Coordinates of C-alpha atoms in Angstrom, one line a residue:
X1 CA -36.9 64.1 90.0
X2 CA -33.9 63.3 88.3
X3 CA -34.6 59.3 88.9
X4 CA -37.9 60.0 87.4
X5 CA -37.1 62.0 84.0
X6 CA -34.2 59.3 83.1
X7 CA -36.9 56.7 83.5
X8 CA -39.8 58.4 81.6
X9 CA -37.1 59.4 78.9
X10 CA -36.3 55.6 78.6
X11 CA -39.5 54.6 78.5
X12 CA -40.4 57.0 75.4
X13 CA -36.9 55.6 73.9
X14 CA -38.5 52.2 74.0
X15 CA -41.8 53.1 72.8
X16 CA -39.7 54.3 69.7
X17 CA -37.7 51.1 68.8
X18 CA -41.4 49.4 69.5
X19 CA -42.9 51.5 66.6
X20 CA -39.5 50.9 64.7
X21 CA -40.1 47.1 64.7
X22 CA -43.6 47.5 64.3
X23 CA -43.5 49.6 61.1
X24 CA -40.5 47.6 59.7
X25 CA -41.9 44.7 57.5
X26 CA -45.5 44.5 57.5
X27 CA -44.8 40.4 56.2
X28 CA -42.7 39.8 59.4
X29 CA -44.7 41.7 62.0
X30 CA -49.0 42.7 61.0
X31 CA -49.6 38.9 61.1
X32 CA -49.2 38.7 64.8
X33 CA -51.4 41.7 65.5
X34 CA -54.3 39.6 63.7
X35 CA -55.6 38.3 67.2
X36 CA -56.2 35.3 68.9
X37 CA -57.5 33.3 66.3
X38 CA -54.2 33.1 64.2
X39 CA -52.9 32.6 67.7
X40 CA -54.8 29.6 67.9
X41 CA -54.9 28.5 64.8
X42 CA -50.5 28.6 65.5
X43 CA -50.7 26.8 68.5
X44 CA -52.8 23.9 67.1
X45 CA -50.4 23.7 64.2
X46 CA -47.1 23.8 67.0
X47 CA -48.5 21.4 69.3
X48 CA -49.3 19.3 66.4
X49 CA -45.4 18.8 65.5
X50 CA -44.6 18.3 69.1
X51 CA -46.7 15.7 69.4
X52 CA -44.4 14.3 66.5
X53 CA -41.6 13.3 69.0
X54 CA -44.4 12.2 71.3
X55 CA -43.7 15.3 74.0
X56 CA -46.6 17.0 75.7
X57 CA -46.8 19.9 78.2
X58 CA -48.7 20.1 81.2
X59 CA -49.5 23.3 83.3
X60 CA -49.3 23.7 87.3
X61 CA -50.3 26.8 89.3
X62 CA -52.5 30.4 88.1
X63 CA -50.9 32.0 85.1
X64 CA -49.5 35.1 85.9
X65 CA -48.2 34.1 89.7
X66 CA -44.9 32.9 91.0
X67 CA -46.5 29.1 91.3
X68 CA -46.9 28.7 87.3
X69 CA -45.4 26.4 85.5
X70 CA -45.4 24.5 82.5
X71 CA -43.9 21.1 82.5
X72 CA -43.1 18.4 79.5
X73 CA -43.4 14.8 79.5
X74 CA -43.0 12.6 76.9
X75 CA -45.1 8.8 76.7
X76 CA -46.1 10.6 80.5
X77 CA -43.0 10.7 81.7
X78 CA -41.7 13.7 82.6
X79 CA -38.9 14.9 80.6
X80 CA -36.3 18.0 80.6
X81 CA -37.4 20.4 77.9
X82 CA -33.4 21.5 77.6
X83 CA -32.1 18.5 78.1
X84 CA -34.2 15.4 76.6
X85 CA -35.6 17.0 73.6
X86 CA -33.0 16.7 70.7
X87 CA -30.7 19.4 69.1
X88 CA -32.3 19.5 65.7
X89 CA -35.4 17.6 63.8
X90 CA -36.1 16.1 60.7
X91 CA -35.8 19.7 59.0
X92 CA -33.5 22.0 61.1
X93 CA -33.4 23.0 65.0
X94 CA -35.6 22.3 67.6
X95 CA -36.9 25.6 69.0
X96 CA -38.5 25.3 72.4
X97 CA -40.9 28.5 72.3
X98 CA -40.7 30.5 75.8
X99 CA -42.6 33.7 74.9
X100 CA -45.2 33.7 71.8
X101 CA -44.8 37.1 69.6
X102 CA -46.7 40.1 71.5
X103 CA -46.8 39.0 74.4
X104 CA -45.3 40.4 77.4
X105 CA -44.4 38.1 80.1
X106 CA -40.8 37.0 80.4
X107 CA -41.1 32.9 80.7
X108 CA -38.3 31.0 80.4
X109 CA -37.0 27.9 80.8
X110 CA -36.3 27.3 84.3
X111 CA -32.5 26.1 84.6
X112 CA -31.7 25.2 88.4
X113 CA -35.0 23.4 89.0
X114 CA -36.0 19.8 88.9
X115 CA -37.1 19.1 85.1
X116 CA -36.4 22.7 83.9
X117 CA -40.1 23.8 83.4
X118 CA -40.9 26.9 81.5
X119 CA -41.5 29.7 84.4
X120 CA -42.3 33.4 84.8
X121 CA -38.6 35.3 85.6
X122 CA -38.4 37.0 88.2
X123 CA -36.7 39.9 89.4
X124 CA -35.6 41.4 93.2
X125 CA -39.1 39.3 94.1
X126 CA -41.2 40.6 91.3
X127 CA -42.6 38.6 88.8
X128 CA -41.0 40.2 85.1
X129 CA -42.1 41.5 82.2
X130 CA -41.3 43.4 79.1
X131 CA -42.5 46.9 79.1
X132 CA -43.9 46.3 75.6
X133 CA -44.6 43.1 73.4
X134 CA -42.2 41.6 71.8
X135 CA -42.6 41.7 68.3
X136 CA -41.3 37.9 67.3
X137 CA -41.4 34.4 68.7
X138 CA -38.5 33.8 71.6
X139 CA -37.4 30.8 73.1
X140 CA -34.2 29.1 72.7
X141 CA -32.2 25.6 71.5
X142 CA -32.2 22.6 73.5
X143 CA -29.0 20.5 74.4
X144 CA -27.0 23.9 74.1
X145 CA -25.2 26.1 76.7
X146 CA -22.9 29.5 76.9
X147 CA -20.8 28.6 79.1
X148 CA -19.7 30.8 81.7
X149 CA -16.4 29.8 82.3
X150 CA -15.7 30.0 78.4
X151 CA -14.1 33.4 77.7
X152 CA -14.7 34.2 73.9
X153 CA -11.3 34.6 72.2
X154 CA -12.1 37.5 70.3
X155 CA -15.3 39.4 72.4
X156 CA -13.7 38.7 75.8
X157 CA -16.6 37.8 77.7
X158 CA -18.1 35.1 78.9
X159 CA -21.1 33.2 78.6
X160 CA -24.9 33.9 80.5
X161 CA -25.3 30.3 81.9
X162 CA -28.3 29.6 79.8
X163 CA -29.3 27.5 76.4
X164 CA -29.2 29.8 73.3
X165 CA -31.9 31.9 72.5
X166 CA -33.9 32.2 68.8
X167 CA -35.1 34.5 67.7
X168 CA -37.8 33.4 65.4
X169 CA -39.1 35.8 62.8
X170 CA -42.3 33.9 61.1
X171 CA -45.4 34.6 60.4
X172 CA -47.4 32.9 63.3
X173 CA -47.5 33.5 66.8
X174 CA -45.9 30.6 67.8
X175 CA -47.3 28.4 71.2
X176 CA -45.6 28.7 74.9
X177 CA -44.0 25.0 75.1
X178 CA -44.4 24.4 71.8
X179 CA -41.6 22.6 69.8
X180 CA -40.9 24.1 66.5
X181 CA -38.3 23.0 63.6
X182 CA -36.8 26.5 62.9
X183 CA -34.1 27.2 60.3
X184 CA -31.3 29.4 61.0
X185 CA -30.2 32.6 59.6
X186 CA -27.9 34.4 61.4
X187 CA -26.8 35.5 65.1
X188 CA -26.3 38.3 66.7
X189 CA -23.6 38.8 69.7
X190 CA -25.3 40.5 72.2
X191 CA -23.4 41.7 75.4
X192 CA -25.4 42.1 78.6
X193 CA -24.2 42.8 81.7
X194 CA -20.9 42.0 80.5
X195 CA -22.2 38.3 79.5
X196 CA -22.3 37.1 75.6
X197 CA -26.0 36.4 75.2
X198 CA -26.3 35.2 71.6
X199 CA -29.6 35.8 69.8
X200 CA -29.6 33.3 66.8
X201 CA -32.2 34.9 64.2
X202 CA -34.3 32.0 62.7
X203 CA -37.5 31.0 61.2
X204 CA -39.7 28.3 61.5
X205 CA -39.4 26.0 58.2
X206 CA -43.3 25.4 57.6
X207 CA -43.5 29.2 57.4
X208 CA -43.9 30.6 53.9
X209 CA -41.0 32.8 54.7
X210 CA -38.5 29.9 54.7
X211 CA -38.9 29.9 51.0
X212 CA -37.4 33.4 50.7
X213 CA -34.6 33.9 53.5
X214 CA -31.6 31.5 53.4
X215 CA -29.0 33.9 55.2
X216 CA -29.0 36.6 56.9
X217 CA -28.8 38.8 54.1
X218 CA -32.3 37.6 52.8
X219 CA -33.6 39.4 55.7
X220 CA -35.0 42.6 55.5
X221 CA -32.8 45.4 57.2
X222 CA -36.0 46.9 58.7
X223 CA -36.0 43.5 60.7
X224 CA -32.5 43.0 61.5
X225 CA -32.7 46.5 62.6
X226 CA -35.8 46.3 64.7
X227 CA -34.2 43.2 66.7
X228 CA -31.3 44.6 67.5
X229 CA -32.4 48.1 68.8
X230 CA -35.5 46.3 70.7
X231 CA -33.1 44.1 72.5
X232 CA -30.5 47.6 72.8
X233 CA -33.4 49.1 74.8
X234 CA -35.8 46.8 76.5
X235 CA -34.1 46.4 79.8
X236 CA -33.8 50.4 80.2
X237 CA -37.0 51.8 81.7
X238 CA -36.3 49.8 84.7
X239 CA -33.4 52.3 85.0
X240 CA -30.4 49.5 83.1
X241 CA -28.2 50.4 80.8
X242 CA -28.2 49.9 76.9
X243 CA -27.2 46.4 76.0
X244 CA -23.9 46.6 73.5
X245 CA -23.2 44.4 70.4
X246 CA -20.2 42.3 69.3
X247 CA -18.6 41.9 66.1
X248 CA -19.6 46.1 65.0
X249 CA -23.3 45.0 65.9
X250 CA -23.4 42.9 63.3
X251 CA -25.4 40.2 62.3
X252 CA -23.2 37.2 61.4
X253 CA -24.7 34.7 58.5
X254 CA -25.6 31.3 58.2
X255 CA -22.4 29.2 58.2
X256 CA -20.8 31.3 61.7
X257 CA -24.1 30.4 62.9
X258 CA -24.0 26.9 62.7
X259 CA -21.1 27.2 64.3
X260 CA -21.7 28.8 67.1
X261 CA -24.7 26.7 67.7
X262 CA -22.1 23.8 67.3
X263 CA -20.0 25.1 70.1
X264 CA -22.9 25.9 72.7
X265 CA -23.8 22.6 72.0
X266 CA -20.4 21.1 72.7
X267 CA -20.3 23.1 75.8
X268 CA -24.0 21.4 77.0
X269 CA -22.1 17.9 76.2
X270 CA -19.5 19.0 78.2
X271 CA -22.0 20.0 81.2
X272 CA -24.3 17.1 80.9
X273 CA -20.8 14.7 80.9
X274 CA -20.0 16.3 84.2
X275 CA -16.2 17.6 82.8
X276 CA -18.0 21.1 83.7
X277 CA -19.3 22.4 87.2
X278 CA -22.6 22.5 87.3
X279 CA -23.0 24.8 90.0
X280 CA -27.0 25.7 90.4
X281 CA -28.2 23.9 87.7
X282 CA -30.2 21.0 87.3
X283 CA -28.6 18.6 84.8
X284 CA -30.1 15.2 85.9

């Protein structure tokens, strides 16, 4: 009984930061509850600009099973979304989108198999997803890597073993696979487990929004706040604890930023060169 009320308690807790980050900024969040035609409208318009470095994705497997998978390929050859597609684009960074904005399922790219396809997570054999939508684009930078072997001088933990995750806070729901020049605003240290999982805060530079938000200070504090409690309490109806912040949970701006995406980067260099053990992954 006890097992039960802790769950159903964090479940209501979660439903909370969900309305939090709903109700925040209706110009960051209402235009993803438009519906599927924005949705498609998006994914035309993201496809579009990968098709600008001449990348394409193809799909394998049902949706929603352990088999799916979305691959890349580029001039048909198949290609490593994490490791072939280029750090940054004509206008900023090259997001690859995992999870479009309110959706639920938890894909990702996969890191330890042959040509890193995007793939559903999954958990103690269970395929995983959010409790609850998530209320923004996800996905994360190629040709970057927190490096778990790297403890962080001043947070004294080390990294999660994946590329660096965006959190992209536009207008449009944003394609699975899709390739999107995004323009950084701040990060947020997120601890996890006990691993530093950055969440770099960004938006795509197409998006009207670019015009207004430079820094991290441009954004509203109904967003900043709504990221960080959503990723403080999605993990906990499946009984986890909160996830804890760095740096007084604060949101650092644009220039620590772009350094911290300098130094995952230097870290992938560093993996790809072979000077760090790969273990698992594939880096081929």
């Amino acid at each position: 009984p006890n097992n039960t009320n802790s769950a159903t308690i964090m479940q209501l807790s979660f439903a909370s930061v969900s309305l939090l980050a709903l109700t925040g900024s209706a110009t960051a969040f209402a235009p993803a509850l438009a519906g599927s035609a924005s949705a498609s409208a998006s994914a035309a318009r993201t496809f579009s600009a990968s098709a600008l470095f001449g990348i394409t994705t193809e799909s394998s497997g049902e949706e929603k099973t352990e088999s799916f998978r979305l691959g890349f390929k580029s001039d048909d050859a198949v290609i490593s979304p994490w490791h072939d597609i280029p750090l940054k684009g004509e206008k900023g960074y090259n997001m690859i989108v995992e999870i479009p904005k309110m959706t639920c399922a938890k894909m990702e790219i996969a890191t330890k198999e042959e040509s890193n396809p995007i793939a559903q997570d999954i958990k103690k054999g269970n395929l995983r997803d959010y409790h609850g939508p998530i209320f923004w684009n996800y996905g994360c930078l190629p040709q970057t890597w927190e490096d778990p072997n790297e403890e962080h001088p001043e947070l004294k933990v080390f990294g999660d073993d994946d590329p660096i995750d965006v959190v992209e806070i536009g207008s449009k729901a944003l394609a699975m696979g899709s390739v999107t020049e995004v323009k950084p605003l701040g990060v947020l240290a997120m601890i996890d487990d006990g691993e530093l999982d950055w969440k770099v805060v960004a938006v795509a530079v197409d998006d009207p929004l670019a015009e207004e938000y430079n820094d991290i200070d441009d954004v509203p504090a109904a967003i900043k706040d709504g990221i960080r409690e959503w990723f403080r309490w999605y993990k906990t109806p499946d009984d986890k604890p909160l996830n804890g912040f760095g740096f007084d949970e604060k949101f650092l701006n644009v220039a620590e930023t772009e350094k911290v995406i300098a130094e995952t980067n230097e870290a992938w260099k560093k993996l790809k060169a072979g000077d760090t053990e790969a273990g698992k992954l594939w880096i081929n």
